[in-house]
Amino acid sequence: MLLELLLIASVKSAIALLVVITAAAYTVWLERKLVGRMQTRIGPNRVGPFGLLQPLADAIKLFFKETFIPREADKALFLIAPGISLVAALLTIAVLPFGETVTVLGREIMLSITDLNIGVLYILAVSSLGVYGIVLAGWSSNNKYSLLGGLRSSAQMISYELALGLSLVGVLMLAGSASLREIASAQQAVPFVVLQPLAFVIYLIAAFAETNRAPFDLPEAETELVAGYHTEYSGMRFATFFLAEYANLITVAILASVLFLGGWHLPVVGVVGSGWLAVVLGVLWLLLKVLVLLFCFIWVRATLPRIRYDRLMQLGWKGLLPLGLLNIFATGLGVELLARGWPAPLLVAANVALTLAALELLFRLARPLAAPAAAGARAAAGAAARGGE
Amino acid sequence: MEAALFWPLALVAIVAAVAVIAARNAVYSALFMVVVLFCLALLYLSLGAEFLAAVQIIIYAGAIMVLFLFVITLLNPQALPEQEHLPGQRWLGLPLLGLLVLALVAVVASAAWRPLPPSTLPANNIVAVGQAIFRSYLFPFEITSLLLLVAIVGAVVLAQRRA
């Protein structure tokens, strides 16, 4: 019996690892293709049809590159730092649910490696360790640019992890559980994005920062820091960082789909029954949401310029953190009022209004300090004064 | 099961704790500290306190030690001149350590040991911890948060004076 459980767990882990690593490699392909299109280029199209074999070619190239270690580097930490990042990124897969329970050979098998009743906290705990890889890589390289990249990363991670955690509290309050499967099941009627719009926005912004994605890619800002924390890395160790980053991106997208967008639960219940077909459709439905989110991540990268560092901190501490606290209070009030018989549509409308007001505040905070209109007026006045002379 | 996990974890925790003060490099000290915290989290886990284990890692390993590492890598303490802030603190430390060990031995020796009833923790940790903090121990909890607030205000005042 124990052996059987062990076997099932190992097979599931192997499949999940393979899927996520392959998906990470193909997210890179998707990103290069899409960003290429958005910049009126074609993107990779040489290796295989539509450049589909490009990730494979890149992997082979990186395998055979020389591993270069700077002479003044701290060798031990330099070598294990990429491993820490990747392990932290891959450990989160353990609790990610991909779909409903299926029956194989008379055994009930749920489509996730395991289900913890502290699932959300587990993900927060494990993903918060990934920053060690980045900080240690930056420090052990003994390079100013690397060190600055690592420092920026640690400050950024701590600042935005708070906002990320606070945005999830509302979801936990509504679901009454921290297990990812139970949270997904609690959304059969209404996905939480309707009830927690503010939390969803905060989660998405914080997720961009946590995964070091543009516009928050300051730890590797190439215009100022060469390549940031991985400046000195080459070959497979560089690829390891790359893989960890994209694995994190996929985790964040799956988490958003499960926590806010209803997971694998189909919008119409009962049409396809509850057999194999329903399970497969559910997995595809989740996959579709993840793909849409990944597209948005790539779209934002192609659209927005990098944010300045002081503004990044301002947005995190003065914008997202208070809004996250506000959302917890609003959720508590909403749950209490609903229990006292207030109409649900009224509460949802009030919540949406609150979210719009909060977003307006956020945009004001993100706007340049000196309003461009005022600067324009000053320039015009200057030109007029010169013209008058 | 508990004992099988306890002894290796305790051993690793103690070795890592010694390494924290023995390491020549402050970055390594911080990393060994993370190992100690990790072992403690695993010990909580082996006792069935999953919530406490997760919080231990999120707060201590994920936030506080990252801040420590931030400061250490930024300031590079190896480059700072070595100095004793209190004259003779090294020699004063030895008798004080002896006193501490004596006190600990006295406490452990005089304690009345009794086995805990098996699995005192309810299955749903989060609810149990919430009930404990916000019902049974609300006042100590609020006092602790006040203490933290005082520390924050103090830090802000110091930073303002420096600027």
mmCIF file of N, CA and C in Angstrom, chain A residues 315-375:
data_model
loop_
_atom_site.group_PDB
_atom_site.id
_atom_site.type_symbol
_atom_site.label_atom_id
_atom_site.label_comp_id
_atom_site.label_asym_id
_atom_site.label_seq_id
_atom_site.Cartn_x
_atom_site.Cartn_y
_atom_site.Cartn_z
ATOM 1 N N LEU A 315 5.534 52.519 -4.922
ATOM 2 C CA LEU A 315 4.345 51.779 -5.346
ATOM 3 C C LEU A 315 4.078 50.617 -4.396
ATOM 4 N N GLY A 316 5.149 49.920 -4.000
ATOM 5 C CA GLY A 316 4.970 48.758 -3.144
ATOM 6 C C GLY A 316 4.511 49.129 -1.745
ATOM 7 N N TRP A 317 5.207 50.093 -1.124
ATOM 8 C CA TRP A 317 4.947 50.384 0.289
ATOM 9 C C TRP A 317 3.801 51.357 0.489
ATOM 10 N N LYS A 318 3.678 52.376 -0.400
ATOM 11 C CA LYS A 318 2.627 53.381 -0.182
ATOM 12 C C LYS A 318 1.379 53.071 -0.984
ATOM 13 N N GLY A 319 1.504 52.206 -1.992
ATOM 14 C CA GLY A 319 0.341 51.886 -2.821
ATOM 15 C C GLY A 319 -0.250 50.537 -2.496
ATOM 16 N N LEU A 320 0.487 49.482 -2.828
ATOM 17 C CA LEU A 320 -0.088 48.143 -2.746
ATOM 18 C C LEU A 320 -0.321 47.677 -1.315
ATOM 19 N N LEU A 321 0.633 48.004 -0.410
ATOM 20 C CA LEU A 321 0.498 47.510 0.968
ATOM 21 C C LEU A 321 -0.751 48.058 1.667
ATOM 22 N N PRO A 322 -0.981 49.397 1.680
ATOM 23 C CA PRO A 322 -2.223 49.896 2.307
ATOM 24 C C PRO A 322 -3.471 49.378 1.599
ATOM 25 N N LEU A 323 -3.426 49.275 0.273
ATOM 26 C CA LEU A 323 -4.601 48.771 -0.438
ATOM 27 C C LEU A 323 -4.882 47.320 -0.065
ATOM 28 N N GLY A 324 -3.825 46.534 0.140
ATOM 29 C CA GLY A 324 -4.008 45.152 0.562
ATOM 30 C C GLY A 324 -4.695 45.087 1.921
ATOM 31 N N LEU A 325 -4.267 45.968 2.855
ATOM 32 C CA LEU A 325 -4.903 46.012 4.181
ATOM 33 C C LEU A 325 -6.362 46.441 4.051
ATOM 34 N N LEU A 326 -6.590 47.458 3.216
ATOM 35 C CA LEU A 326 -7.952 47.948 2.985
ATOM 36 C C LEU A 326 -8.842 46.814 2.479
ATOM 37 N N ASN A 327 -8.294 46.011 1.571
ATOM 38 C CA ASN A 327 -9.073 44.917 0.999
ATOM 39 C C ASN A 327 -9.474 43.905 2.070
ATOM 40 N N ILE A 328 -8.566 43.656 3.033
ATOM 41 C CA ILE A 328 -8.905 42.708 4.099
ATOM 42 C C ILE A 328 -10.069 43.245 4.929
ATOM 43 N N PHE A 329 -10.004 44.542 5.274
ATOM 44 C CA PHE A 329 -11.105 45.135 6.044
ATOM 45 C C PHE A 329 -12.403 45.086 5.253
ATOM 46 N N ALA A 330 -12.325 45.448 3.970
ATOM 47 C CA ALA A 330 -13.527 45.470 3.144
ATOM 48 C C ALA A 330 -14.130 44.070 3.048
ATOM 49 N N THR A 331 -13.253 43.052 2.896
ATOM 50 C CA THR A 331 -13.758 41.680 2.800
ATOM 51 C C THR A 331 -14.444 41.262 4.096
ATOM 52 N N GLY A 332 -13.801 41.586 5.232
ATOM 53 C CA GLY A 332 -14.399 41.244 6.521
ATOM 54 C C GLY A 332 -15.760 41.880 6.679
ATOM 55 N N LEU A 333 -15.847 43.181 6.341
ATOM 56 C CA LEU A 333 -17.116 43.912 6.428
ATOM 57 C C LEU A 333 -18.151 43.270 5.520
ATOM 58 N N GLY A 334 -17.744 42.927 4.291
ATOM 59 C CA GLY A 334 -18.669 42.339 3.333
ATOM 60 C C GLY A 334 -19.230 41.013 3.827
ATOM 61 N N VAL A 335 -18.340 40.166 4.364
ATOM 62 C CA VAL A 335 -18.779 38.856 4.855
ATOM 63 C C VAL A 335 -19.772 39.037 5.997
ATOM 64 N N GLU A 336 -19.463 39.993 6.891
ATOM 65 C CA GLU A 336 -20.328 40.232 8.042
ATOM 66 C C GLU A 336 -21.702 40.751 7.599
ATOM 67 N N LEU A 337 -21.692 41.726 6.666
ATOM 68 C CA LEU A 337 -22.957 42.315 6.214
ATOM 69 C C LEU A 337 -23.804 41.286 5.478
ATOM 70 N N LEU A 338 -23.145 40.418 4.707
ATOM 71 C CA LEU A 338 -23.868 39.369 3.974
ATOM 72 C C LEU A 338 -24.554 38.439 4.968
ATOM 73 N N ALA A 339 -23.845 38.145 6.057
ATOM 74 C CA ALA A 339 -24.420 37.259 7.080
ATOM 75 C C ALA A 339 -25.626 37.919 7.739
ATOM 76 N N ARG A 340 -25.668 39.270 7.759
ATOM 77 C CA ARG A 340 -26.796 39.967 8.375
ATOM 78 C C ARG A 340 -27.924 40.228 7.383
ATOM 79 N N GLY A 341 -27.798 39.643 6.185
ATOM 80 C CA GLY A 341 -28.914 39.695 5.257
ATOM 81 C C GLY A 341 -28.890 40.846 4.264
ATOM 82 N N TRP A 342 -27.750 41.521 4.106
ATOM 83 C CA TRP A 342 -27.661 42.559 3.068
ATOM 84 C C TRP A 342 -27.647 41.884 1.709
ATOM 85 N N PRO A 343 -28.220 42.522 0.672
ATOM 86 C CA PRO A 343 -28.238 41.887 -0.655
ATOM 87 C C PRO A 343 -26.841 41.779 -1.251
ATOM 88 N N ALA A 344 -26.526 40.614 -1.809
ATOM 89 C CA ALA A 344 -25.183 40.361 -2.337
ATOM 90 C C ALA A 344 -24.817 41.296 -3.502
ATOM 91 N N PRO A 345 -25.746 41.548 -4.467
ATOM 92 C CA PRO A 345 -25.364 42.419 -5.590
ATOM 93 C C PRO A 345 -24.919 43.805 -5.135
ATOM 94 N N LEU A 346 -25.578 44.329 -4.083
ATOM 95 C CA LEU A 346 -25.219 45.651 -3.564
ATOM 96 C C LEU A 346 -23.777 45.639 -3.048
ATOM 97 N N LEU A 347 -23.434 44.566 -2.315
ATOM 98 C CA LEU A 347 -22.090 44.468 -1.747
ATOM 99 C C LEU A 347 -21.040 44.353 -2.851
ATOM 100 N N VAL A 348 -21.358 43.546 -3.889
ATOM 101 C CA VAL A 348 -20.406 43.396 -4.998
ATOM 102 C C VAL A 348 -20.206 44.737 -5.692
ATOM 103 N N ALA A 349 -21.317 45.481 -5.899
ATOM 104 C CA ALA A 349 -21.217 46.789 -6.555
ATOM 105 C C ALA A 349 -20.354 47.732 -5.725
ATOM 106 N N ALA A 350 -20.563 47.721 -4.402
ATOM 107 C CA ALA A 350 -19.778 48.582 -3.520
ATOM 108 C C ALA A 350 -18.295 48.220 -3.612
ATOM 109 N N ASN A 351 -18.030 46.910 -3.692
ATOM 110 C CA ASN A 351 -16.641 46.454 -3.767
ATOM 111 C C ASN A 351 -15.986 46.910 -5.066
ATOM 112 N N VAL A 352 -16.756 46.826 -6.173
ATOM 113 C CA VAL A 352 -16.212 47.264 -7.464
ATOM 114 C C VAL A 352 -15.913 48.759 -7.428
ATOM 115 N N ALA A 353 -16.826 49.533 -6.819
ATOM 116 C CA ALA A 353 -16.608 50.980 -6.711
ATOM 117 C C ALA A 353 -15.349 51.264 -5.908
ATOM 118 N N LEU A 354 -15.177 50.529 -4.809
ATOM 119 C CA LEU A 354 -13.989 50.688 -3.968
ATOM 120 C C LEU A 354 -12.725 50.387 -4.773
ATOM 121 N N THR A 355 -12.803 49.316 -5.586
ATOM 122 C CA THR A 355 -11.647 48.931 -6.389
ATOM 123 C C THR A 355 -11.279 50.024 -7.379
ATOM 124 N N LEU A 356 -12.303 50.605 -8.037
ATOM 125 C CA LEU A 356 -12.023 51.650 -9.025
ATOM 126 C C LEU A 356 -11.371 52.852 -8.353
ATOM 127 N N ALA A 357 -11.888 53.220 -7.163
ATOM 128 C CA ALA A 357 -11.299 54.341 -6.431
ATOM 129 C C ALA A 357 -9.850 54.029 -6.077
ATOM 130 N N ALA A 358 -9.599 52.794 -5.634
ATOM 131 C CA ALA A 358 -8.248 52.399 -5.235
ATOM 132 C C ALA A 358 -7.301 52.448 -6.427
ATOM 133 N N LEU A 359 -7.799 52.003 -7.599
ATOM 134 C CA LEU A 359 -6.952 51.993 -8.789
ATOM 135 C C LEU A 359 -6.598 53.410 -9.207
ATOM 136 N N GLU A 360 -7.569 54.336 -9.077
ATOM 137 C CA GLU A 360 -7.322 55.740 -9.407
ATOM 138 C C GLU A 360 -6.174 56.266 -8.538
ATOM 139 N N LEU A 361 -6.228 55.907 -7.249
ATOM 140 C CA LEU A 361 -5.178 56.310 -6.314
ATOM 141 C C LEU A 361 -3.824 55.760 -6.744
ATOM 142 N N LEU A 362 -3.856 54.489 -7.177
ATOM 143 C CA LEU A 362 -2.624 53.808 -7.582
ATOM 144 C C LEU A 362 -2.015 54.497 -8.797
ATOM 145 N N PHE A 363 -2.871 54.852 -9.760
ATOM 146 C CA PHE A 363 -2.378 55.516 -10.976
ATOM 147 C C PHE A 363 -1.783 56.875 -10.640
ATOM 148 N N ARG A 364 -2.413 57.588 -9.679
ATOM 149 C CA ARG A 364 -1.871 58.891 -9.267
ATOM 150 C C ARG A 364 -0.468 58.720 -8.711
ATOM 151 N N LEU A 365 -0.287 57.616 -7.948
ATOM 152 C CA LEU A 365 1.002 57.365 -7.320
ATOM 153 C C LEU A 365 2.063 57.027 -8.362
ATOM 154 N N ALA A 366 1.631 56.351 -9.433
ATOM 155 C CA ALA A 366 2.588 55.914 -10.443
ATOM 156 C C ALA A 366 2.939 57.032 -11.397
ATOM 157 N N ARG A 367 2.137 58.103 -11.396
ATOM 158 C CA ARG A 367 2.361 59.197 -12.340
ATOM 159 C C ARG A 367 3.657 59.938 -11.998
ATOM 160 N N PRO A 368 4.301 60.559 -12.964
ATOM 161 C CA PRO A 368 5.534 61.301 -12.680
ATOM 162 C C PRO A 368 5.305 62.365 -11.616
ATOM 163 N N LEU A 369 6.348 62.669 -10.840
ATOM 164 C CA LEU A 369 6.196 63.570 -9.701
ATOM 165 C C LEU A 369 5.788 64.969 -10.152
ATOM 166 N N ALA A 370 6.508 65.539 -11.125
ATOM 167 C CA ALA A 370 6.091 66.819 -11.695
ATOM 168 C C ALA A 370 5.157 66.503 -12.860
ATOM 169 N N ALA A 371 3.916 67.007 -12.760
ATOM 170 C CA ALA A 371 2.941 66.677 -13.792
ATOM 171 C C ALA A 371 3.416 67.206 -15.141
ATOM 172 N N PRO A 372 3.325 66.423 -16.208
ATOM 173 C CA PRO A 372 3.803 66.854 -17.519
ATOM 174 C C PRO A 372 3.073 68.099 -18.005
ATOM 175 N N ALA A 373 1.797 68.254 -17.611
ATOM 176 C CA ALA A 373 1.041 69.429 -18.044
ATOM 177 C C ALA A 373 1.716 70.696 -17.527
ATOM 178 N N ALA A 374 2.106 70.673 -16.245
ATOM 179 C CA ALA A 374 2.746 71.841 -15.649
ATOM 180 C C ALA A 374 4.079 72.126 -16.340
ATOM 181 N N ALA A 375 4.836 71.048 -16.596
ATOM 182 C CA ALA A 375 6.130 71.225 -17.255
ATOM 183 C C ALA A 375 5.927 71.813 -18.653
#
